[in-house]
Coordinates of C-alpha atoms in Angstrom, one line a residue:
M1 CA 11.0 10.1 -24.9
G2 CA 12.1 9.1 -21.3
E3 CA 9.1 8.7 -18.8
I4 CA 6.7 10.0 -21.4
E5 CA 5.1 7.8 -24.1
L6 CA 4.0 9.1 -27.5
N7 CA 0.4 9.0 -28.5
K8 CA -0.9 9.1 -24.8
I9 CA -2.7 11.5 -22.6
Y10 CA -1.8 11.9 -19.0
N11 CA -4.3 12.8 -16.3
E12 CA -2.1 15.4 -14.5
E13 CA -1.3 19.0 -14.0
C14 CA 0.5 20.1 -17.2
L15 CA 3.4 22.0 -15.7
E16 CA 4.4 19.0 -13.6
G17 CA 3.8 16.6 -16.6
M18 CA 5.8 18.5 -19.2
K19 CA 8.9 18.3 -16.9
K20 CA 9.1 14.7 -18.0
I21 CA 9.3 15.6 -21.6
P22 CA 12.9 15.6 -22.9
E23 CA 14.3 19.0 -24.0
G24 CA 13.8 19.9 -27.6
S25 CA 11.7 16.8 -28.4
I26 CA 8.5 18.6 -29.5
D27 CA 8.0 19.8 -33.0
L28 CA 4.7 21.7 -32.6
I29 CA 2.7 23.0 -29.6
V30 CA -1.2 23.4 -30.2
C31 CA -3.1 24.3 -27.2
D32 CA -6.5 25.9 -26.1
P33 CA -5.4 26.9 -22.5
P34 CA -7.8 28.4 -20.0
Y35 CA -8.6 32.0 -20.7
G36 CA -9.8 33.0 -17.3
T37 CA -13.0 34.4 -18.9
M38 CA -15.6 31.6 -18.5
K39 CA -14.6 31.2 -14.8
N40 CA -16.1 34.7 -13.9
S41 CA -19.1 34.3 -16.3
L42 CA -20.2 30.9 -14.9
K43 CA -19.7 31.8 -11.3
G44 CA -23.1 32.1 -9.9
A45 CA -24.8 31.7 -13.2
F46 CA -27.7 29.3 -13.8
K47 CA -28.3 26.5 -16.3
K48 CA -31.3 24.4 -17.3
R49 CA -30.9 20.6 -16.9
K50 CA -32.4 18.2 -19.5
D51 CA -35.3 17.5 -17.1
G52 CA -36.2 21.2 -17.2
T53 CA -35.0 22.1 -13.7
I54 CA -32.8 25.1 -13.1
T55 CA -29.5 24.8 -11.1
Q56 CA -26.3 26.8 -10.6
Y57 CA -23.0 25.9 -12.3
S58 CA -21.1 23.8 -9.8
R59 CA -17.6 24.9 -8.5
R60 CA -15.9 22.3 -10.7
E61 CA -17.7 23.6 -13.9
H62 CA -15.9 26.9 -13.6
L63 CA -12.6 26.3 -11.9
W64 CA -11.2 24.5 -14.8
D65 CA -11.0 27.9 -16.5
T66 CA -8.2 29.1 -14.1
I67 CA -5.2 30.7 -16.0
I68 CA -2.0 28.7 -16.0
P69 CA 1.0 30.9 -14.6
T70 CA 2.4 32.4 -17.9
E71 CA 6.2 32.4 -16.9
E72 CA 6.1 28.8 -15.8
L73 CA 4.2 27.9 -18.9
F74 CA 6.4 29.5 -21.5
N75 CA 9.6 28.3 -19.7
E76 CA 8.4 24.7 -20.1
Y77 CA 7.4 25.5 -23.8
A78 CA 10.9 27.0 -24.5
R79 CA 12.6 23.9 -22.9
V80 CA 10.6 21.1 -24.7
L81 CA 10.0 22.7 -28.1
R82 CA 12.8 22.1 -30.7
D83 CA 14.7 24.9 -32.4
N84 CA 12.4 26.8 -34.9
G85 CA 9.4 24.9 -33.6
R86 CA 6.0 26.6 -33.4
I87 CA 3.6 27.4 -30.5
V88 CA -0.1 27.9 -31.5
L89 CA -2.5 29.1 -28.8
F90 CA -6.1 29.9 -28.8
S91 CA -7.3 32.8 -26.5
Q92 CA -9.7 35.6 -26.1
E93 CA -9.3 39.1 -24.6
P94 CA -8.0 40.1 -22.1
Y95 CA -5.9 36.9 -22.0
T96 CA -4.8 37.5 -25.7
S97 CA -3.1 40.8 -24.9
H98 CA -1.5 39.3 -21.8
L99 CA -0.1 36.4 -23.8
R100 CA 1.2 38.4 -26.8
S101 CA 2.8 41.0 -24.5
Y102 CA 4.7 38.5 -22.4
K103 CA 8.5 38.5 -22.9
C104 CA 10.3 35.1 -22.8
G105 CA 13.7 36.5 -23.2
S106 CA 14.9 36.3 -26.9
I107 CA 14.1 32.5 -27.1
I108 CA 10.4 32.6 -27.8
Q109 CA 9.3 35.2 -30.3
F110 CA 5.7 36.2 -31.2
N111 CA 5.2 35.9 -34.9
Y112 CA 1.6 36.9 -35.8
P113 CA -2.2 36.8 -34.9
M114 CA -4.9 34.8 -36.6
I115 CA -8.6 34.4 -35.8
W116 CA -11.0 31.5 -35.9
K117 CA -14.3 32.8 -37.2
K118 CA -17.2 30.8 -35.9
N119 CA -20.6 30.3 -37.4
N120 CA -22.3 31.1 -34.1
A121 CA -21.7 33.2 -31.0
G122 CA -19.8 32.0 -28.0
N123 CA -20.5 34.3 -25.2
I124 CA -24.2 34.1 -24.7
L125 CA -24.0 34.5 -21.0
G126 CA -23.0 38.1 -21.4
V127 CA -25.3 39.0 -24.3
K128 CA -26.9 41.8 -22.3
K129 CA -23.4 43.4 -21.3
A130 CA -21.3 43.3 -24.6
P131 CA -21.5 42.3 -28.3
V132 CA -21.7 38.5 -28.8
N133 CA -18.3 37.0 -29.9
Y134 CA -18.1 35.3 -33.3
F135 CA -14.4 34.7 -33.2
E136 CA -11.5 33.6 -31.2
D137 CA -7.8 34.7 -31.3
I138 CA -5.1 32.5 -32.4
S139 CA -1.5 33.4 -31.7
V140 CA 1.7 32.0 -33.2
W141 CA 5.1 32.0 -31.7
S142 CA 8.4 30.4 -32.7
K143 CA 11.5 29.2 -30.8
N144 CA 14.3 31.2 -32.3
Y145 CA 17.0 28.9 -33.6
D146 CA 19.7 31.6 -33.6
Y147 CA 18.8 33.6 -30.6
N148 CA 22.5 33.6 -29.5
N149 CA 23.9 33.7 -33.1
L150 CA 25.8 30.4 -32.4
S151 CA 24.2 28.1 -35.0
E152 CA 26.6 25.7 -36.8
L153 CA 26.2 27.3 -40.2
R154 CA 26.9 30.8 -38.8
N155 CA 30.1 29.5 -36.9
Y156 CA 31.3 27.9 -40.2
V157 CA 31.0 31.1 -42.0
R158 CA 32.9 33.0 -39.3
E159 CA 35.8 30.4 -39.6
L160 CA 35.5 30.5 -43.4
K161 CA 36.1 34.3 -43.3
N162 CA 39.1 33.9 -41.0
F163 CA 40.6 31.4 -43.5
I164 CA 40.1 33.8 -46.5
G165 CA 41.5 36.7 -44.4
L166 CA 39.4 39.4 -45.9
N167 CA 36.4 41.3 -44.7
S168 CA 33.0 40.9 -46.5
S169 CA 33.3 44.0 -48.7
E170 CA 36.8 42.9 -49.9
I171 CA 35.6 39.4 -50.7
N172 CA 32.7 40.7 -52.7
K173 CA 34.9 43.0 -54.5
K174 CA 37.4 40.3 -55.5
V175 CA 34.7 38.0 -56.6
G176 CA 33.1 40.7 -58.6
N177 CA 29.6 40.8 -57.3
Y178 CA 27.7 41.2 -54.0
K179 CA 25.8 37.8 -53.9
F180 CA 27.6 37.0 -50.6
V181 CA 26.3 40.0 -48.8
H182 CA 23.9 38.1 -46.4
F183 CA 25.9 34.9 -46.4
L184 CA 29.1 36.7 -45.2
S185 CA 27.3 38.4 -42.4
P186 CA 26.9 35.5 -39.9
D187 CA 25.8 38.0 -37.0
G188 CA 23.2 39.7 -39.2
L189 CA 19.5 39.2 -39.1
Q190 CA 19.4 38.5 -42.8
F191 CA 22.1 35.8 -42.7
K192 CA 21.2 33.1 -45.1
I193 CA 22.8 30.2 -47.2
V194 CA 23.8 31.0 -50.8
P195 CA 22.9 29.0 -53.9
E196 CA 25.5 26.3 -54.8
Q197 CA 26.6 28.1 -57.9
T198 CA 27.5 31.1 -55.8
Y199 CA 29.3 29.0 -53.1
N200 CA 31.4 27.5 -55.9
Q201 CA 32.7 30.9 -56.7
L202 CA 34.3 30.9 -53.2
I203 CA 36.0 27.7 -54.1
E204 CA 37.3 28.9 -57.4
V205 CA 38.5 32.3 -56.2
F206 CA 39.8 31.5 -52.7
N207 CA 40.5 27.7 -52.9
I208 CA 38.4 27.2 -49.8
D209 CA 38.3 23.4 -50.6
K210 CA 41.9 23.3 -49.5
W211 CA 40.9 24.7 -46.0
K212 CA 40.8 21.8 -43.4
G213 CA 37.5 23.0 -42.1
F214 CA 35.9 23.0 -45.6
K215 CA 32.3 21.6 -46.0
P216 CA 30.8 20.6 -49.4
Y217 CA 27.7 22.4 -50.3
E218 CA 25.6 19.5 -49.5
E219 CA 26.7 19.5 -45.9
L220 CA 25.9 23.3 -45.8
K221 CA 22.3 22.5 -46.9
A222 CA 22.0 19.8 -44.2
L223 CA 23.1 22.3 -41.6
N224 CA 20.5 24.8 -43.0
V225 CA 17.6 22.5 -42.8
R226 CA 18.3 20.6 -39.5
H227 CA 16.0 22.9 -37.6
P228 CA 13.4 24.0 -40.3
R229 CA 10.8 26.6 -39.6
I230 CA 7.8 24.8 -41.1
F231 CA 5.0 26.6 -43.0
N232 CA 3.0 24.5 -45.4
I233 CA 0.5 26.2 -47.8
P234 CA -2.8 24.3 -47.4
E235 CA -3.3 21.8 -50.3
G236 CA -5.0 23.2 -53.2
Q237 CA -4.6 26.8 -52.1
K238 CA -2.1 29.6 -53.2
F239 CA -1.7 31.0 -49.6
A240 CA -2.8 30.5 -46.1
S241 CA -5.2 33.0 -44.7
N242 CA -5.1 34.4 -41.3
V243 CA -9.0 34.1 -41.0
L244 CA -9.9 30.5 -40.4
E245 CA -13.5 29.7 -40.9
F246 CA -14.7 26.5 -39.5
N247 CA -18.1 25.7 -38.0
K248 CA -18.4 25.2 -34.3
K249 CA -20.0 22.0 -33.4
P250 CA -21.9 20.9 -30.4
G251 CA -19.6 19.1 -27.8
F252 CA -18.9 17.8 -24.4
H253 CA -16.3 20.5 -23.4
P254 CA -17.3 24.1 -22.9
T255 CA -14.7 25.4 -25.2
Q256 CA -14.7 22.8 -28.0
K257 CA -12.7 23.2 -31.2
P258 CA -13.6 21.5 -34.4
V259 CA -11.2 18.7 -35.4
D260 CA -10.8 20.1 -39.0
L261 CA -9.7 23.4 -37.5
I262 CA -6.9 21.7 -35.5
E263 CA -5.9 19.5 -38.5
H264 CA -5.6 22.7 -40.6
L265 CA -3.1 24.2 -38.1
I266 CA -1.2 21.0 -37.7
K267 CA -0.8 20.6 -41.5
I268 CA 0.6 24.1 -41.8
Y269 CA 3.1 24.0 -38.9
S270 CA 4.4 20.3 -38.9
H271 CA 5.3 17.3 -41.0
E272 CA 4.1 13.8 -40.9
G273 CA 5.8 11.9 -38.2
D274 CA 6.4 15.0 -36.1
T275 CA 5.3 15.2 -32.4
V276 CA 2.6 17.6 -31.3
L277 CA 2.1 18.6 -27.7
D278 CA -1.3 19.8 -26.3
N279 CA -0.9 20.5 -22.6
C280 CA -4.7 21.1 -22.1
M281 CA -6.2 18.3 -24.1
G282 CA -9.8 18.8 -23.1
S283 CA -11.7 15.8 -24.6
G284 CA -8.9 14.9 -27.1
T285 CA -9.4 16.9 -30.3
T286 CA -5.8 17.5 -30.9
A287 CA -5.1 13.7 -30.4
I288 CA -7.8 13.0 -33.0
A289 CA -6.4 15.6 -35.4
C290 CA -2.9 14.1 -35.0
M291 CA -4.1 10.5 -35.7
N292 CA -5.9 11.7 -38.8
T293 CA -2.8 13.6 -40.2
N294 CA -0.1 11.0 -39.2
R295 CA 1.4 12.9 -36.4
N296 CA 2.4 11.8 -32.8
F297 CA 0.9 13.4 -29.9
I298 CA 1.5 14.0 -26.2
G299 CA -1.4 15.4 -24.1
F300 CA -2.1 16.4 -20.6
E301 CA -5.6 16.9 -18.9
M302 CA -6.0 17.8 -15.2
D303 CA -9.7 17.3 -15.0
E304 CA -10.5 13.6 -14.5
T305 CA -14.0 13.8 -16.3
F306 CA -12.6 15.3 -19.4
Y307 CA -9.7 12.9 -19.2
K308 CA -11.9 9.8 -19.2
K309 CA -13.9 11.2 -22.0
S310 CA -10.9 11.8 -24.1
I311 CA -9.5 8.1 -23.6
E312 CA -13.0 6.7 -24.5
R313 CA -13.1 8.9 -27.7
I314 CA -9.6 8.2 -28.8
N315 CA -10.0 4.4 -28.2
N316 CA -13.2 4.5 -30.2
H317 CA -11.5 6.4 -33.1
R318 CA -8.6 3.9 -33.1
V319 CA -11.1 1.0 -33.6
T320 CA -13.7 2.6 -35.9
G321 CA -12.0 5.7 -37.3
K322 CA -15.1 7.6 -36.4
Q323 CA -15.7 10.5 -34.2
I324 CA -18.2 10.7 -31.3
D325 CA -19.7 14.1 -31.7
I326 CA -20.6 14.5 -28.0
F327 CA -16.9 14.5 -27.3
E328 CA -15.8 16.8 -29.9
V329 CA -13.5 19.3 -28.1

């Protein structure tokens, strides 16, 4: 992992920190980046202290919500994420529309939206100006493995067709069925591997096992799963909903997320032993969720106060296995 160690949070600006992560070494990115909404809401606003006195929010208490430059962020995401890896980001409007409409070439593709439905409102400072907000947006992207149509499996099929010396229609006609339609279209969007029994028909009819570039079916399967796009149905359920209902809990950080919500997302989009990046770690929820689900994590947190709280919380969790509610972020 080069200069970066697994299962560690770094107190530094994430765009600089991510440059130290080796290319293609991250399986999943889960992050709650600054939305740029609370920064404006808190500026000039007042709060009540525990002793009952009234004071304005400090400059530090609203500057943490400064938006990260989108182009730089997604360029680093595209570099560190493995092929077919996922990006899961929390947001609120208008930042949500900005993120979903951003074009990162053909490498990073927006997949679909979800929402986190909370049990209480989040924007109480603006209650007299707009409806209170009981949900947050979740957006899912993936790194396109075949964005340039040069995957090993596609190349193999191109060379296989050259060996046979026929076009796709002629091959299907000679075999007597159209089971190879997508497999024999290596430049198509619906390209996919065929079942072993179907592949064996090519061996029987065209003697492709005599070709020097021939690969047994097990090798084709290995090529096909080397870069899996993971989607695990939650245990005990028949499907995964796009409305995630998890109770919001009191915490140290202004935009805390429940640990069980992050665990839910991690389980859907990664396997045990995978490495999860959270480049805005807050007070460490993603790290705790990774520890609970047997994943590795890498995190960055620029705010020194939040960073120290996250280290304290994680160290406590490693020793006791218990969470400190006040640090739940």
